[in-house]
GROMACS .gro file of C-alpha atoms in nm:
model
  391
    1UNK     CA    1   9.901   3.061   6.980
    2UNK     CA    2   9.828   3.445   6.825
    3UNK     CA    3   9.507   3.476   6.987
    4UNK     CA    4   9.266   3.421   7.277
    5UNK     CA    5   8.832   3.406   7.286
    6UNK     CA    6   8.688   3.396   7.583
    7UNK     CA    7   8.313   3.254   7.570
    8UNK     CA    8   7.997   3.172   7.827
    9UNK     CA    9   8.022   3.458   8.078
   10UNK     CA   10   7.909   3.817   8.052
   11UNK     CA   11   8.111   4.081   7.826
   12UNK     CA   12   8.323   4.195   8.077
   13UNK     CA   13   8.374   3.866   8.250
   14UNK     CA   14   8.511   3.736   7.933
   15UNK     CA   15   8.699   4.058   7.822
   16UNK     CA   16   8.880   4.041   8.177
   17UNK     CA   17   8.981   3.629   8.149
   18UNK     CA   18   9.111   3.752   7.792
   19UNK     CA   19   9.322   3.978   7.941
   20UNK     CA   20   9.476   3.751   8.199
   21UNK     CA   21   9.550   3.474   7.891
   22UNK     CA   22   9.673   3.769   7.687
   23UNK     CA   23  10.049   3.755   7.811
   24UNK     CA   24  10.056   3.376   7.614
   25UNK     CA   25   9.999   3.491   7.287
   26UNK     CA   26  10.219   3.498   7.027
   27UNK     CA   27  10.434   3.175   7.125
   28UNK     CA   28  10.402   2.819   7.216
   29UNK     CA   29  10.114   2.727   7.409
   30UNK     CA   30  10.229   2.611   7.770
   31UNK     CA   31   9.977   2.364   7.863
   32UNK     CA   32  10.063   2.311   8.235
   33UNK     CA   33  10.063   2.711   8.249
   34UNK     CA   34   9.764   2.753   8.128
   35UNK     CA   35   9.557   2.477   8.360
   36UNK     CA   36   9.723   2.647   8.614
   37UNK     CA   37   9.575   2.981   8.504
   38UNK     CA   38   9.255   2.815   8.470
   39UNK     CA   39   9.218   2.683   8.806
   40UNK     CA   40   9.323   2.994   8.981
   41UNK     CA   41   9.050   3.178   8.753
   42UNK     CA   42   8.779   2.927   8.892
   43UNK     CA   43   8.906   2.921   9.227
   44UNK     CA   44   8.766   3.270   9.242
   45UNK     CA   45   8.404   3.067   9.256
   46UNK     CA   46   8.229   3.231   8.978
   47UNK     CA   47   8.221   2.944   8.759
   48UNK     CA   48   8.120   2.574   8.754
   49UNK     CA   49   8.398   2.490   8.550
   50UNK     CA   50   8.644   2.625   8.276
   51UNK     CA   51   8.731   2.479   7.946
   52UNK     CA   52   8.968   2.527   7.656
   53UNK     CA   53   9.009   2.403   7.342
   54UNK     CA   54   9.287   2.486   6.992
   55UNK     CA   55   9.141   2.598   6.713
   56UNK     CA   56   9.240   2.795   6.356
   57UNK     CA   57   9.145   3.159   6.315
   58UNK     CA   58   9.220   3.302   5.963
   59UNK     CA   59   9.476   3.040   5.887
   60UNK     CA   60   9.681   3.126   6.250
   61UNK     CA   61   9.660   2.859   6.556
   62UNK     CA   62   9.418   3.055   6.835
   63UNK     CA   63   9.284   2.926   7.195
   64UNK     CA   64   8.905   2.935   7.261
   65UNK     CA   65   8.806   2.904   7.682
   66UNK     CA   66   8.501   2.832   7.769
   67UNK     CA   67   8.328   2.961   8.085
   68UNK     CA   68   8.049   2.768   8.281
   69UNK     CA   69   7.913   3.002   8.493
   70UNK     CA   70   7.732   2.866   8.847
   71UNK     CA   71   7.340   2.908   8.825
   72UNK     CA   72   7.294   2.947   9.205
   73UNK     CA   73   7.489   3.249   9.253
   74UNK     CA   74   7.627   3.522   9.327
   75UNK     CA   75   7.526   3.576   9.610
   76UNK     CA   76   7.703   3.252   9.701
   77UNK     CA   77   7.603   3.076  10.026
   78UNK     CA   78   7.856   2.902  10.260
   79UNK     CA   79   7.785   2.709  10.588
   80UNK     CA   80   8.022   2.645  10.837
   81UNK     CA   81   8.095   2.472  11.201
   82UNK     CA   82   8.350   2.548  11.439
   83UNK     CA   83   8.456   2.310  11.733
   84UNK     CA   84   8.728   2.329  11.950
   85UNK     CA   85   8.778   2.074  12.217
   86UNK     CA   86   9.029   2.051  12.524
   87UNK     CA   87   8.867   1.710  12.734
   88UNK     CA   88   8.535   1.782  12.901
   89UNK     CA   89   8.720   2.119  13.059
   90UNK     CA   90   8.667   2.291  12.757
   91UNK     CA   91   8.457   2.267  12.454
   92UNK     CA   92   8.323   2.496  12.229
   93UNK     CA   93   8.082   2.472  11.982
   94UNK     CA   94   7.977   2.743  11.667
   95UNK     CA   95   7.789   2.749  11.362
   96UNK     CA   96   7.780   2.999  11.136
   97UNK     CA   97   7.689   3.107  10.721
   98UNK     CA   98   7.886   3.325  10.481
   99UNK     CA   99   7.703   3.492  10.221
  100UNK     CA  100   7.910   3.635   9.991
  101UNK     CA  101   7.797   3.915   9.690
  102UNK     CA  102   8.044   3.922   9.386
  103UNK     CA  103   8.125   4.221   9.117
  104UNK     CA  104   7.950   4.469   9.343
  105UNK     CA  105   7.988   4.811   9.189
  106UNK     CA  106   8.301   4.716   8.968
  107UNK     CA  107   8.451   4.381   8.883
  108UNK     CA  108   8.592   4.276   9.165
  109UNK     CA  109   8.436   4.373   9.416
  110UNK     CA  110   8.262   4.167   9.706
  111UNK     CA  111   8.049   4.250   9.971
  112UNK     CA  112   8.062   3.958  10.244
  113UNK     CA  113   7.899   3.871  10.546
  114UNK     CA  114   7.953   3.647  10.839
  115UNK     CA  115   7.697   3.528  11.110
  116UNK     CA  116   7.873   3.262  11.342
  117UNK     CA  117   7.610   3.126  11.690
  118UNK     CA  118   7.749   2.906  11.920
  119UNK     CA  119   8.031   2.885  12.219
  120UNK     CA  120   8.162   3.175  12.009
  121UNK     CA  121   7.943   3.466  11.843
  122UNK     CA  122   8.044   3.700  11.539
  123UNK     CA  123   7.816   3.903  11.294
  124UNK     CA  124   8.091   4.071  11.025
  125UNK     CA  125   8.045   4.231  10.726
  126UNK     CA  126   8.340   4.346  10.508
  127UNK     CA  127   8.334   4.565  10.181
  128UNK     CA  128   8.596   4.494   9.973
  129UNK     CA  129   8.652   4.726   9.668
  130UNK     CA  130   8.936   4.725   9.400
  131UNK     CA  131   9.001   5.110   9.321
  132UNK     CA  132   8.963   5.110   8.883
  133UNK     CA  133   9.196   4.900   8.677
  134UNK     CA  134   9.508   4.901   8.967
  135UNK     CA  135   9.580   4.671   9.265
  136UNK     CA  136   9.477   4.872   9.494
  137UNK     CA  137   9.151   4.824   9.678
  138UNK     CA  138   8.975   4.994  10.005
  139UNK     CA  139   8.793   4.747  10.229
  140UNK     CA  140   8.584   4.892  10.512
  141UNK     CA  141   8.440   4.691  10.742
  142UNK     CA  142   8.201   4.669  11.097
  143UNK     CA  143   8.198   4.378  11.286
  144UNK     CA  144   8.079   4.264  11.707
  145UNK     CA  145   8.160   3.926  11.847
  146UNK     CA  146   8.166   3.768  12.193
  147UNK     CA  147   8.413   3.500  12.290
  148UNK     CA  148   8.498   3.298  12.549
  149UNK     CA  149   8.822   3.361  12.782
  150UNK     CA  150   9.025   3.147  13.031
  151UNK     CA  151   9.162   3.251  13.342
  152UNK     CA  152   9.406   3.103  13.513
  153UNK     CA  153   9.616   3.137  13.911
  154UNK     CA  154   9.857   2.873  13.805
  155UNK     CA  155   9.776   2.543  13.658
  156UNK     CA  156   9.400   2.629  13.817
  157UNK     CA  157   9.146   2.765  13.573
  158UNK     CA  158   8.935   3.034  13.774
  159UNK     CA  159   8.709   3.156  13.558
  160UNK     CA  160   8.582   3.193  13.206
  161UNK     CA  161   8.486   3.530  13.058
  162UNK     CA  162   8.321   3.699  12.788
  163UNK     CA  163   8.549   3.905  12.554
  164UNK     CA  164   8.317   4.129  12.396
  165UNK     CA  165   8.405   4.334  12.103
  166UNK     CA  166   8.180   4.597  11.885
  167UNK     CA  167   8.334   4.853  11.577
  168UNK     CA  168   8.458   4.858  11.260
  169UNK     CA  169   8.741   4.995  11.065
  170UNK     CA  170   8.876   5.096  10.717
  171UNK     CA  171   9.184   4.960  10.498
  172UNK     CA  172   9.361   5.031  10.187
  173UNK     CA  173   9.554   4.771  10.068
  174UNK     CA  174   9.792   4.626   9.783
  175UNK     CA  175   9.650   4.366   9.609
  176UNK     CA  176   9.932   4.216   9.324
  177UNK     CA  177   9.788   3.868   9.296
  178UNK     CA  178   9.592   3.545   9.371
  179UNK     CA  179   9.878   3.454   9.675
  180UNK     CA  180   9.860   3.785   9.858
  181UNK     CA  181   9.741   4.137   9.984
  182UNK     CA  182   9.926   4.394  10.188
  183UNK     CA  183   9.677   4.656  10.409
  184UNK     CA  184   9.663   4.972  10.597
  185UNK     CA  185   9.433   5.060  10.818
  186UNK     CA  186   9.227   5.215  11.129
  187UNK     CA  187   9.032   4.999  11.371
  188UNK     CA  188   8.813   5.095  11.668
  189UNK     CA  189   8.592   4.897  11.894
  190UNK     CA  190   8.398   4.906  12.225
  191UNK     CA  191   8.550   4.635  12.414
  192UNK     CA  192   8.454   4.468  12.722
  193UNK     CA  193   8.609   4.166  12.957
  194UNK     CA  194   8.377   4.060  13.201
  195UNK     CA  195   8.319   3.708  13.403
  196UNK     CA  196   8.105   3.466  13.283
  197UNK     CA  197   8.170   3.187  13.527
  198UNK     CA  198   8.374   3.251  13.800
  199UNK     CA  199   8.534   3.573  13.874
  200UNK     CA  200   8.940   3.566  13.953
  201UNK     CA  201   9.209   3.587  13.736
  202UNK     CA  202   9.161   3.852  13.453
  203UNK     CA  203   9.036   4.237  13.549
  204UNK     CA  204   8.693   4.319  13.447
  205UNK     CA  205   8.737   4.644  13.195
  206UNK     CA  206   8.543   4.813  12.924
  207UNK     CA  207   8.610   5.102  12.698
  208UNK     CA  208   8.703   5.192  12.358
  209UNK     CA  209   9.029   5.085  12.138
  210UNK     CA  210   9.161   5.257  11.846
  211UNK     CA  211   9.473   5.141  11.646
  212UNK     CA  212   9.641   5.159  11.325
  213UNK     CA  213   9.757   4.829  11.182
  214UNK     CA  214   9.925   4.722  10.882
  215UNK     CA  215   9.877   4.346  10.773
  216UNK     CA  216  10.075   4.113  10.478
  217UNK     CA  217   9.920   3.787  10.418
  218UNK     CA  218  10.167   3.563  10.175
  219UNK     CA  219   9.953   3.241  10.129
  220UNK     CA  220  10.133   2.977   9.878
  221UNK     CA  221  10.015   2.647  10.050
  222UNK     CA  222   9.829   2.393   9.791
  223UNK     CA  223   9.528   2.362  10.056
  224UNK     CA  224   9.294   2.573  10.274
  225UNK     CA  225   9.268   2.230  10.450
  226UNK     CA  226   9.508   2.021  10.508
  227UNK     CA  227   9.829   2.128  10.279
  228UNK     CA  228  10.042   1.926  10.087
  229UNK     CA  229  10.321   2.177  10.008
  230UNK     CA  230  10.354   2.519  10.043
  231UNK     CA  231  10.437   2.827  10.291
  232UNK     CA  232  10.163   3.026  10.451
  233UNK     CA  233  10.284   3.374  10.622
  234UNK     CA  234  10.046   3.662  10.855
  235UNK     CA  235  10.247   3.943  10.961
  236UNK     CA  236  10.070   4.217  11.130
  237UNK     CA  237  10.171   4.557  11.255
  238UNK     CA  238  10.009   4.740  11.509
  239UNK     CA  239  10.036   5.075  11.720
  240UNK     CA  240   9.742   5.075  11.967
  241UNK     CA  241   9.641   5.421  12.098
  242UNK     CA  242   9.410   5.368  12.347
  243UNK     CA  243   9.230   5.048  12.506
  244UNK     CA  244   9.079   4.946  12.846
  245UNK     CA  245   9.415   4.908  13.149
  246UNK     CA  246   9.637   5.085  12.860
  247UNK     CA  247   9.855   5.329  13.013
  248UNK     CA  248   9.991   5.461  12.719
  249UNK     CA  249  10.032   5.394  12.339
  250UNK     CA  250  10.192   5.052  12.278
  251UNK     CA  251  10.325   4.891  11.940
  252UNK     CA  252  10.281   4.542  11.896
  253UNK     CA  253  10.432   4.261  11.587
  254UNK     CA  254  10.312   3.907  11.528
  255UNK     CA  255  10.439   3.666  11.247
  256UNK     CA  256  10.263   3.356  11.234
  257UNK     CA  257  10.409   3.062  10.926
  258UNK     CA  258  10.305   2.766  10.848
  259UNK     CA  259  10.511   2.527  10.570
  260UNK     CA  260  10.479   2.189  10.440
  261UNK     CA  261  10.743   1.997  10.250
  262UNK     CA  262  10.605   1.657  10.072
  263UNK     CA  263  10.833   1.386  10.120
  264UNK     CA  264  10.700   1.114   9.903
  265UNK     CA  265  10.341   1.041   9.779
  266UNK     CA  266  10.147   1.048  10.015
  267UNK     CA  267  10.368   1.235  10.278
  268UNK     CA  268  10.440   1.584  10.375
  269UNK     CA  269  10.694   1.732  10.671
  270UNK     CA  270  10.540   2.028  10.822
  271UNK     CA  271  10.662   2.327  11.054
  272UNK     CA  272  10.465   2.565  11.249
  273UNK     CA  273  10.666   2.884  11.368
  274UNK     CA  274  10.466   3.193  11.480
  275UNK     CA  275  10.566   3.471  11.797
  276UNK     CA  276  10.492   3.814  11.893
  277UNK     CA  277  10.595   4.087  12.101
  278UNK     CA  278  10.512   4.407  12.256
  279UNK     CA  279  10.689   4.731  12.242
  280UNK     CA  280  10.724   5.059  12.430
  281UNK     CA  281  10.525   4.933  12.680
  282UNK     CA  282  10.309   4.695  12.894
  283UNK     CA  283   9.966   4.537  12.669
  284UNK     CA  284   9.641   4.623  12.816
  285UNK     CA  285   9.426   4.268  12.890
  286UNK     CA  286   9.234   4.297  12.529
  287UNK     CA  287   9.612   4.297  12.342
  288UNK     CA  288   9.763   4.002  12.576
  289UNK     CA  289   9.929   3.684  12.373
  290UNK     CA  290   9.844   3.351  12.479
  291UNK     CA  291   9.907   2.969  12.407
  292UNK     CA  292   9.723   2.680  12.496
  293UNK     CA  293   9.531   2.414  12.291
  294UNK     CA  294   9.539   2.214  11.944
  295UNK     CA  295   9.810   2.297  11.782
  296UNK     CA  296   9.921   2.584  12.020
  297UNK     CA  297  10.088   2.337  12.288
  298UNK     CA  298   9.801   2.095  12.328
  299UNK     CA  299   9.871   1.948  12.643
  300UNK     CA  300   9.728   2.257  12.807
  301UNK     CA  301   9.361   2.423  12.837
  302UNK     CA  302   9.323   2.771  12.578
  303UNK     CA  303   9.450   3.107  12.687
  304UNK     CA  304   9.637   2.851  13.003
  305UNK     CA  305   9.978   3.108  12.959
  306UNK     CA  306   9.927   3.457  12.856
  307UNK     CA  307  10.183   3.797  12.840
  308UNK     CA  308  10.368   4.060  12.674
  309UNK     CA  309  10.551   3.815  12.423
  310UNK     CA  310  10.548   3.484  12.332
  311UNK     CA  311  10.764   3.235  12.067
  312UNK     CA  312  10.562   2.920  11.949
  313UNK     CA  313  10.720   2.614  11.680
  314UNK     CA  314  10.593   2.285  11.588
  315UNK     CA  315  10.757   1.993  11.353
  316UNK     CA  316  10.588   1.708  11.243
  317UNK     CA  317  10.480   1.472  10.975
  318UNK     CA  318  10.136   1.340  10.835
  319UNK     CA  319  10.039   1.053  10.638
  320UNK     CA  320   9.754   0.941  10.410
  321UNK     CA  321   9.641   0.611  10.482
  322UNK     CA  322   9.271   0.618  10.347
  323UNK     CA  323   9.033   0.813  10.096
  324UNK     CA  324   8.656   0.870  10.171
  325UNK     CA  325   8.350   0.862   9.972
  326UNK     CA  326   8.391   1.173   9.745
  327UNK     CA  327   8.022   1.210   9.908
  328UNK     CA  328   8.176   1.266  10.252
  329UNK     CA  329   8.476   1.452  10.183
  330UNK     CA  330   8.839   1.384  10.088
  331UNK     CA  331   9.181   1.194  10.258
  332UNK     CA  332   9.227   1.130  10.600
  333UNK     CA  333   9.571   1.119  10.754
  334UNK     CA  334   9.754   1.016  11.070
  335UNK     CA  335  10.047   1.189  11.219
  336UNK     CA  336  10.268   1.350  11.526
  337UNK     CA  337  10.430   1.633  11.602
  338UNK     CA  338  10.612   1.797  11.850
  339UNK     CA  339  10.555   2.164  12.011
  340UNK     CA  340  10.702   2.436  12.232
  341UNK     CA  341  10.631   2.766  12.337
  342UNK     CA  342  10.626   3.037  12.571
  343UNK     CA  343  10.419   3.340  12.634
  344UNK     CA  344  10.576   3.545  12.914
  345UNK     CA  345  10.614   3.905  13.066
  346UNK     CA  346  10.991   3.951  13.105
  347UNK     CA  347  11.284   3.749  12.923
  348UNK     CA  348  11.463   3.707  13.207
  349UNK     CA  349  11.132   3.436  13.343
  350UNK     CA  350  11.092   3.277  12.988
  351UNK     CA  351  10.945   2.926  13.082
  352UNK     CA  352  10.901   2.685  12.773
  353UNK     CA  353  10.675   2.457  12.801
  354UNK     CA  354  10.666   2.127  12.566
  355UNK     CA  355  10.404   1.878  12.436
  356UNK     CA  356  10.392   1.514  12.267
  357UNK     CA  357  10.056   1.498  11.990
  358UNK     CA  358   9.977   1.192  11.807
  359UNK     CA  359   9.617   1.204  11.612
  360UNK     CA  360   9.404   1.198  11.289
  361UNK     CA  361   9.324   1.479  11.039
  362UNK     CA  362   9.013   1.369  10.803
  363UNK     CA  363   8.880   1.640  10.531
  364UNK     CA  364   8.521   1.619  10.524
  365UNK     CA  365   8.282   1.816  10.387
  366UNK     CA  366   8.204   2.005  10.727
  367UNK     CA  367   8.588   2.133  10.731
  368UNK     CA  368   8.867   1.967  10.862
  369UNK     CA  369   8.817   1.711  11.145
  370UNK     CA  370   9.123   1.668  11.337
  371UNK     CA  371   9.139   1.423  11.693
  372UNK     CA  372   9.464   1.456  11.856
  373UNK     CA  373   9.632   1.296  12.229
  374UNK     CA  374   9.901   1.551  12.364
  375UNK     CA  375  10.074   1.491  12.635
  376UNK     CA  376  10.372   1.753  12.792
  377UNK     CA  377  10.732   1.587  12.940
  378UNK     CA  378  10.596   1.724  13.262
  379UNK     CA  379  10.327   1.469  13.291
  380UNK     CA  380  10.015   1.734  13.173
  381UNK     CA  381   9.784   1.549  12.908
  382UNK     CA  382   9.437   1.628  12.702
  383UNK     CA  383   9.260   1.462  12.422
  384UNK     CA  384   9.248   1.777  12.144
  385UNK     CA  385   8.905   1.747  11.906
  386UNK     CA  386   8.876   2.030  11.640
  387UNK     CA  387   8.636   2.123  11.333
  388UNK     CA  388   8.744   2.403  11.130
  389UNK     CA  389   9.099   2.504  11.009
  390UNK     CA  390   9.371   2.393  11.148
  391UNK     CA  391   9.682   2.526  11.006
   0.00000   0.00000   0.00000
């Protein structure tokens, strides 16, 4: 293959698709390679659909793509819902729309904006800007949300809260591909914890919250939804300079991974690992850890053990056993796993706790639906029901 001709899209759509086929030319064509280029290229949701076909230019073999580009956007429009269930105890319910704005004052660039209603609320709006032809990109960004809390004196929930949060930030980041981004950045918020039902357990604060934080998302899993194969990784870096019950600068570092291994057709091994800590001092209640519900030791109610540090690992296995109407959505699989954890003050009272989950994962067209039984070797049990990612 000696060339490459890009046709369908705009001049510089097609001009920039040229120049991420151009590395190709000049020796065999690779045709797994270059369906693999293809679909990440569409999977940035510009275009309906991509095609290619071999052709001869002045006597030499050349590739011709062609782009479909979607008629109903940019701006593109997504809808989402969000449900997290824990028994009758605790339920939550959200609904929300992304609108998203594409090639915004250079190619790349994408202005998007969040508006999620419900159990939890969230209005976000992120710039995100590459800076010329390089990886690197600013994104600033504003956001306020509400959500709710647990407290807990023991195994006894007391009260529920309101963790309100209002502010906005600015990163520069590192951008070298498809699979990951590496930022920088500032954040500061008004941020207030206040009772909603009930009134023991956490301390009602407010006040402001500024910290630096740097963030690397690695993401090389097959599936938003459910995966097949693949290794997801979050690390994130933080040195918080002030906040509500913060008695002095504190750093903080969280990992969280997620990998699944297929084992045959239609199964796939997975392991959850994530943990944090806190460092050179003692988190204020808006930087506290916490475990509790689907898929973060489901036997227990949400934010049911909270502190300083915590460790958190899963293994299990799913398995397809039926396909839906392409109308409805996609696979649905069965599966168990087992989890521990801890989230604790002081290593020297490090209490892990254990739980038992046996359930059903469905992708549907709303998200992933996943309906899950847990119960811990200490007798503690809770039917888990969840819309919305899971992994």
């Amino acid at each position: 293959m000696q060339s490459v001709i890009v046709e369908g899209g705009d001049p510089d759509t097609d001009h920039r698709i040229e120049q991420a086929l151009k590395s190709d030319t000049n020796r065999p064509l690779d045709l797994p390679k270059l369906e693999n280029q293809l679909t990440r290229i569409g999977g940035e949701g510009e275009f309906d659909r991509l095609g290619y076909e071999g052709f001869t230019q002045n006597g030499v073999p050349a590739l011709r793509v062609t782009a479909h580009e979607k008629t109903y956007g940019p701006p593109f429009v997504d809808l989402a819902v969000n449900v997290d269930g824990s028994g009758v105890a605790a339920f939550d319910f959200s609904a929300g729309i992304r609108v998203t704005f594409m090639d915004v004052q250079h190619q790349g660039g994408e202005w998007r904006n969040d508006l999620i209603l419900g159990s939890s609320n969230l209005a976000a709006t992120e710039f995100y800007q590459p800076l010329s032809n390089t990886h690197l990109f600013v994104a600033p960004y504003a956001f306020a949300s509400k959500l709710p809390r647990n407290a807990f004196m023991g195994q006894t929930r007391v009260a529920v809260f309101g963790d309100e949060r209002a502010g906005g930030g600015f990163d520069i980041g590192y951008n070298p591909g498809q699979r990951s981004e590496l930022r920088f950045g500032y954040q500061i918020f008004s941020g207030k914890l206040a009772p909603l039902i009930g009134s023991a357990g956490l301390p009602a604060v407010s006040g402001s919250t500024g910290e630096f934080r740097a963030r690397y998302v690695r993401d090389g899993q097959d599936s938003p939804a459910v995966p097949i194969r693949g290794t997801r990784l979050v690390a994130t870096l933080s040195r918080v300079l002030q906040s509500p019950g913060l008695v002095h600068p504190i750093g903080q570092f969280e990992v969280l991974t997620s990998t699944f291994i297929p084992t045959g057709a239609k199964t796939s091994l997975f392991l959850l690992a994530s943990g944090g800590t806190t460092f050179h001092g003692t988190a204020g209640p808006l930087q506290l850890y916490a475990l509790g519900g689907a898929f973060r030791l489901g036997a227990y109610l949400p934010q049911e053990f909270v502190g300083n540090h915590y460790a958190y690992s899963s293994l299990g296995f799913r398995r397809e056993f039926y396909h839906l109407p392409q109308y409805v959505g996609g696979k649905i699989y069965w599966g168990g796993w087992y989890e521990a954890g801890s989230a604790f003050n002081d290593p020297g009272s490090v209490a892990v706790r254990g739980s038992f989950n046996i359930g059903v994962i469905a992708e549907t067209i709303v998200g992933p639906i996943a309906l899950a039984g847990s119960v811990s070797p200490t007798g503690q049990s809770r039917v888990n029901f969840s819309i919305g990612r899971l992994f």
